[in-house]
Tab-separated table of N, CA, C and O in Angstrom:
chain	number	residue	atom	x	y	z
A	1	MET	N	-34.411	1.771	52.872
A	1	MET	CA	-35.706	1.783	52.297
A	1	MET	C	-36.753	2.286	53.388
A	1	MET	O	-37.682	2.968	52.953
A	2	ASN	N	-36.592	1.928	54.644
A	2	ASN	CA	-37.494	2.420	55.670
A	2	ASN	C	-37.523	3.930	55.716
A	2	ASN	O	-38.539	4.492	56.050
A	3	ASN	N	-36.331	4.543	55.564
A	3	ASN	CA	-36.326	5.954	55.616
A	3	ASN	C	-37.190	6.620	54.564
A	3	ASN	O	-37.783	7.575	54.773
A	4	ILE	N	-37.111	6.054	53.336
A	4	ILE	CA	-37.873	6.610	52.283
A	4	ILE	C	-39.441	6.508	52.539
A	4	ILE	O	-40.164	7.501	52.241
A	5	ILE	N	-39.769	5.370	53.130
A	5	ILE	CA	-41.140	5.225	53.473
A	5	ILE	C	-41.603	6.271	54.494
A	5	ILE	O	-42.652	6.883	54.376
A	6	GLN	N	-40.818	6.411	55.486
A	6	GLN	CA	-41.052	7.420	56.525
A	6	GLN	C	-41.110	8.820	55.931
A	6	GLN	O	-42.007	9.586	56.327
A	7	GLU	N	-40.240	9.150	55.070
A	7	GLU	CA	-40.233	10.514	54.484
A	7	GLU	C	-41.476	10.659	53.656
A	7	GLU	O	-41.988	11.715	53.601
A	8	ILE	N	-41.876	9.707	52.955
A	8	ILE	CA	-43.099	9.804	52.036
A	8	ILE	C	-44.321	10.028	52.963
A	8	ILE	O	-45.083	10.851	52.597
A	9	MET	N	-44.459	9.251	53.963
A	9	MET	CA	-45.593	9.391	54.854
A	9	MET	C	-45.645	10.729	55.525
A	9	MET	O	-46.723	11.367	55.587
A	10	THR	N	-44.442	11.231	55.952
A	10	THR	CA	-44.356	12.641	56.472
A	10	THR	C	-44.837	13.635	55.446
A	10	THR	O	-45.599	14.592	55.764
A	11	LYS	N	-44.328	13.452	54.194
A	11	LYS	CA	-44.618	14.454	53.129
A	11	LYS	C	-46.159	14.374	52.875
A	11	LYS	O	-46.831	15.382	52.713
A	12	ILE	N	-46.759	13.211	52.760
A	12	ILE	CA	-48.146	13.066	52.452
A	12	ILE	C	-48.966	13.795	53.620
A	12	ILE	O	-49.942	14.540	53.290
A	13	ILE	N	-48.728	13.450	54.819
A	13	ILE	CA	-49.465	14.076	55.891
A	13	ILE	C	-49.237	15.555	55.904
A	13	ILE	O	-50.362	16.363	55.995
A	14	LYS	N	-48.040	16.067	55.799
A	14	LYS	CA	-47.775	17.502	55.878
A	14	LYS	C	-48.475	18.196	54.742
A	14	LYS	O	-49.150	19.160	54.895
A	15	ASP	N	-48.300	17.765	53.476
A	15	ASP	CA	-48.791	18.433	52.303
A	15	ASP	C	-50.256	18.319	52.280
A	15	ASP	O	-50.977	19.327	51.841
A	16	ASN	N	-50.850	17.224	52.536
A	16	ASN	CA	-52.317	17.033	52.590
A	16	ASN	C	-53.014	18.010	53.549
A	16	ASN	O	-53.999	18.526	53.289
A	17	ASN	N	-52.362	18.041	54.739
A	17	ASN	CA	-52.918	18.919	55.814
A	17	ASN	C	-52.847	20.431	55.283
A	17	ASN	O	-53.904	21.186	55.369
A	18	LYS	N	-51.772	20.829	54.620
A	18	LYS	CA	-51.644	22.114	54.150
A	18	LYS	C	-52.652	22.407	53.068
A	18	LYS	O	-53.283	23.447	53.014
A	19	ASN	N	-52.819	21.407	52.069
A	19	ASN	CA	-53.730	21.537	51.008
A	19	ASN	C	-55.174	21.679	51.516
A	19	ASN	O	-55.938	22.550	51.057
A	20	MET	N	-55.520	20.874	52.559
A	20	MET	CA	-56.914	20.947	53.129
A	20	MET	C	-57.097	22.261	53.787
A	20	MET	O	-58.293	22.818	53.755
A	21	GLU	N	-56.061	22.716	54.563
A	21	GLU	CA	-56.274	24.044	55.268
A	21	GLU	C	-56.516	25.158	54.164
A	21	GLU	O	-57.373	25.959	54.448
A	22	LYS	N	-55.757	25.082	53.074
A	22	LYS	CA	-56.051	26.103	52.057
A	22	LYS	C	-57.430	26.013	51.501
A	22	LYS	O	-58.088	26.987	51.238
A	23	LEU	N	-57.862	24.843	51.322
A	23	LEU	CA	-59.223	24.501	50.763
A	23	LEU	C	-60.245	25.116	51.722
A	23	LEU	O	-61.200	25.820	51.138
A	24	PHE	N	-60.132	25.028	52.919
A	24	PHE	CA	-61.160	25.452	53.840
A	24	PHE	C	-61.004	26.887	54.322
A	24	PHE	O	-61.955	27.634	54.529
A	25	THR	N	-59.742	27.362	54.547
A	25	THR	CA	-59.538	28.605	55.179
A	25	THR	C	-59.387	29.711	54.152
A	25	THR	O	-59.849	30.896	54.318
A	26	GLU	N	-58.834	29.401	52.938
A	26	GLU	CA	-58.704	30.399	51.892
A	26	GLU	C	-59.702	30.252	50.859
A	26	GLU	O	-59.650	30.893	49.802
A	27	HIS	N	-60.675	29.357	51.110
A	27	HIS	CA	-61.792	29.225	50.281
A	27	HIS	C	-61.403	28.932	48.766
A	27	HIS	O	-62.036	29.333	47.856
A	28	LYS	N	-60.345	27.992	48.695
A	28	LYS	CA	-59.966	27.542	47.387
A	28	LYS	C	-60.911	26.554	46.838
A	28	LYS	O	-61.630	25.877	47.676
A	29	ASP	N	-61.161	26.462	45.545
A	29	ASP	CA	-62.004	25.434	45.119
A	29	ASP	C	-61.399	24.017	45.062
A	29	ASP	O	-60.234	23.829	45.196
A	30	ILE	N	-62.385	23.086	44.951
A	30	ILE	CA	-61.954	21.737	44.982
A	30	ILE	C	-61.003	21.263	43.852
A	30	ILE	O	-60.066	20.457	44.096
A	31	SER	N	-61.104	21.998	42.753
A	31	SER	CA	-60.185	21.567	41.642
A	31	SER	C	-58.730	22.040	41.962
A	31	SER	O	-57.810	21.328	41.596
A	32	ARG	N	-58.565	23.102	42.750
A	32	ARG	CA	-57.215	23.501	43.179
A	32	ARG	C	-56.587	22.503	44.176
A	32	ARG	O	-55.480	22.120	44.071
A	33	TYR	N	-57.463	22.007	45.052
A	33	TYR	CA	-57.095	20.941	45.970
A	33	TYR	C	-56.710	19.670	45.135
A	33	TYR	O	-55.610	19.052	45.489
A	34	ILE	N	-57.432	19.311	44.196
A	34	ILE	CA	-57.115	18.087	43.395
A	34	ILE	C	-55.723	18.273	42.702
A	34	ILE	O	-54.938	17.418	42.684
A	35	LEU	N	-55.589	19.463	42.089
A	35	LEU	CA	-54.288	19.787	41.437
A	35	LEU	C	-53.162	19.679	42.338
A	35	LEU	O	-52.032	19.259	42.019
A	36	ASP	N	-53.264	20.376	43.517
A	36	ASP	CA	-52.266	20.398	44.489
A	36	ASP	C	-51.942	18.933	44.969
A	36	ASP	O	-50.750	18.566	45.154
A	37	THR	N	-53.002	18.134	45.158
A	37	THR	CA	-52.797	16.706	45.598
A	37	THR	C	-52.111	15.930	44.538
A	37	THR	O	-51.158	15.124	44.757
A	38	LYS	N	-52.434	16.185	43.270
A	38	LYS	CA	-51.799	15.444	42.129
A	38	LYS	C	-50.313	15.881	42.153
A	38	LYS	O	-49.393	14.906	41.937
A	39	LYS	N	-49.973	17.117	42.267
A	39	LYS	CA	-48.617	17.623	42.257
A	39	LYS	C	-47.819	16.815	43.361
A	39	LYS	O	-46.699	16.377	43.105
A	40	MET	N	-48.379	16.741	44.596
A	40	MET	CA	-47.718	16.147	45.658
A	40	MET	C	-47.460	14.676	45.419
A	40	MET	O	-46.393	14.107	45.548
A	41	LEU	N	-48.388	13.990	44.748
A	41	LEU	CA	-48.235	12.538	44.506
A	41	LEU	C	-47.273	12.318	43.327
A	41	LEU	O	-46.539	11.371	43.379
A	42	ASP	N	-47.209	13.178	42.426
A	42	ASP	CA	-46.225	13.186	41.396
A	42	ASP	C	-44.747	13.278	41.947
A	42	ASP	O	-43.824	12.533	41.576
A	43	GLU	N	-44.637	14.135	42.880
A	43	GLU	CA	-43.320	14.229	43.561
A	43	GLU	C	-43.008	13.069	44.342
A	43	GLU	O	-41.817	12.647	44.318
A	44	ILE	N	-43.986	12.427	44.948
A	44	ILE	CA	-43.735	11.202	45.750
A	44	ILE	C	-43.307	10.113	44.835
A	44	ILE	O	-42.436	9.301	45.060
A	45	GLY	N	-44.059	9.976	43.731
A	45	GLY	CA	-43.650	8.964	42.670
A	45	GLY	C	-42.253	9.230	42.218
A	45	GLY	O	-41.516	8.195	42.026
A	46	ILE	N	-41.858	10.418	41.927
A	46	ILE	CA	-40.409	10.688	41.506
A	46	ILE	C	-39.472	10.157	42.570
A	46	ILE	O	-38.469	9.522	42.324
A	47	ALA	N	-39.761	10.540	43.862
A	47	ALA	CA	-38.922	10.033	45.023
A	47	ALA	C	-38.797	8.486	45.092
A	47	ALA	O	-37.641	7.949	45.281
A	48	ILE	N	-39.931	7.866	44.868
A	48	ILE	CA	-39.896	6.379	44.832
A	48	ILE	C	-39.196	5.773	43.790
A	48	ILE	O	-38.262	4.799	44.023
A	49	VAL	N	-39.289	6.261	42.515
A	49	VAL	CA	-38.502	5.815	41.424
A	49	VAL	C	-36.978	6.099	41.632
A	49	VAL	O	-36.164	5.272	41.329
A	50	GLU	N	-36.725	7.281	42.144
A	50	GLU	CA	-35.261	7.632	42.322
A	50	GLU	C	-34.708	6.655	43.368
A	50	GLU	O	-33.576	6.182	43.085
A	51	GLU	N	-35.453	6.272	44.431
A	51	GLU	CA	-34.848	5.390	45.427
A	51	GLU	C	-34.678	3.951	44.800
A	51	GLU	O	-33.697	3.331	45.068
A	52	ALA	N	-35.661	3.579	43.900
A	52	ALA	CA	-35.530	2.259	43.270
A	52	ALA	C	-34.396	2.218	42.361
A	52	ALA	O	-33.613	1.161	42.374
A	53	LEU	N	-34.089	3.276	41.647
A	53	LEU	CA	-32.922	3.262	40.752
A	53	LEU	C	-31.647	3.254	41.503
A	53	LEU	O	-30.570	2.644	41.161
A	54	LYS	N	-31.556	3.965	42.669
A	54	LYS	CA	-30.337	3.868	43.491
A	54	LYS	C	-30.087	2.457	43.959
A	54	LYS	O	-29.062	1.962	44.031
A	55	ILE	N	-31.224	1.738	44.392
A	55	ILE	CA	-31.068	0.399	44.857
A	55	ILE	C	-30.527	-0.436	43.741
A	55	ILE	O	-29.613	-1.269	43.936
A	56	CYS	N	-31.149	-0.364	42.534
A	56	CYS	CA	-30.735	-1.142	41.421
A	56	CYS	C	-29.349	-0.862	41.050
A	56	CYS	O	-28.532	-1.784	40.711
A	57	ASP	N	-28.963	0.383	41.072
A	57	ASP	CA	-27.479	0.701	40.809
A	57	ASP	C	-26.593	0.082	41.753
A	57	ASP	O	-25.525	-0.446	41.379
A	58	GLU	N	-26.914	-0.038	43.018
A	58	GLU	CA	-26.009	-0.615	44.072
A	58	GLU	C	-25.914	-2.006	43.851
A	58	GLU	O	-24.912	-2.683	43.962
A	59	ILE	N	-27.075	-2.637	43.484
A	59	ILE	CA	-27.117	-4.155	43.325
A	59	ILE	C	-26.208	-4.470	42.097
A	59	ILE	O	-25.454	-5.523	42.116
A	60	ILE	N	-26.356	-3.696	40.955
A	60	ILE	CA	-25.488	-3.926	39.823
A	60	ILE	C	-24.064	-3.697	40.219
A	60	ILE	O	-23.128	-4.499	39.771
A	61	LYS	N	-23.689	-2.689	40.853
A	61	LYS	CA	-22.302	-2.351	41.236
A	61	LYS	C	-21.726	-3.490	42.063
A	61	LYS	O	-20.475	-3.749	41.905
A	62	GLU	N	-22.494	-3.988	42.914
A	62	GLU	CA	-22.025	-5.090	43.805
A	62	GLU	C	-22.135	-6.558	43.227
A	62	GLU	O	-21.732	-7.487	43.854
A	63	SER	N	-22.659	-6.618	42.103
A	63	SER	CA	-22.894	-7.960	41.448
A	63	SER	C	-21.626	-8.675	41.203
A	63	SER	O	-20.719	-8.212	40.542
A	64	SER	N	-21.456	-9.951	41.603
A	64	SER	CA	-20.256	-10.766	41.446
A	64	SER	C	-20.165	-11.053	39.924
A	64	SER	O	-18.984	-11.063	39.310
A	65	ASN	N	-21.315	-11.293	39.188
A	65	ASN	CA	-21.178	-11.571	37.787
A	65	ASN	C	-20.619	-10.314	37.049
A	65	ASN	O	-19.780	-10.416	36.053
A	66	ARG	N	-21.062	-9.121	37.403
A	66	ARG	CA	-20.594	-7.866	36.792
A	66	ARG	C	-19.126	-7.688	36.981
A	66	ARG	O	-18.277	-7.336	36.126
A	67	LYS	N	-18.705	-7.989	38.237
A	67	LYS	CA	-17.240	-7.810	38.635
A	67	LYS	C	-16.372	-8.722	37.953
A	67	LYS	O	-15.183	-8.457	37.760
A	68	LYS	N	-16.814	-9.887	37.428
A	68	LYS	CA	-15.936	-10.785	36.571
A	68	LYS	C	-15.530	-10.097	35.381
A	68	LYS	O	-14.420	-10.311	34.800
A	69	ASN	N	-16.384	-9.323	34.689
A	69	ASN	CA	-16.043	-8.697	33.357
A	69	ASN	C	-15.821	-7.142	33.438
A	69	ASN	O	-15.291	-6.681	32.352
A	70	TRP	N	-16.345	-6.475	34.439
A	70	TRP	CA	-16.304	-5.007	34.337
A	70	TRP	C	-15.737	-4.537	35.616
A	70	TRP	O	-15.850	-5.039	36.755
A	71	TYR	N	-15.031	-3.298	35.517
A	71	TYR	CA	-14.517	-2.676	36.728
A	71	TYR	C	-15.254	-1.366	36.847
A	71	TYR	O	-15.366	-0.523	35.818
A	72	VAL	N	-15.740	-1.058	37.995
A	72	VAL	CA	-16.458	0.192	38.265
A	72	VAL	C	-15.543	1.125	39.151
A	72	VAL	O	-15.067	0.687	40.160
């Protein structure tokens, strides 16, 4: 879980710096910056949900109750 947090923070910093640089150096308008930021945050949300589902899957797979009745 710590890895995903570190990856998310790295992505936020890197992508936000890139978006701000475009805003100021390429004279992009603020709406483009907002859309790029939204896209970045949507991607992060997907990564968080993906990690949560992986953890849930592992918990279910290792559940002693599940193992009584089901074989994976």
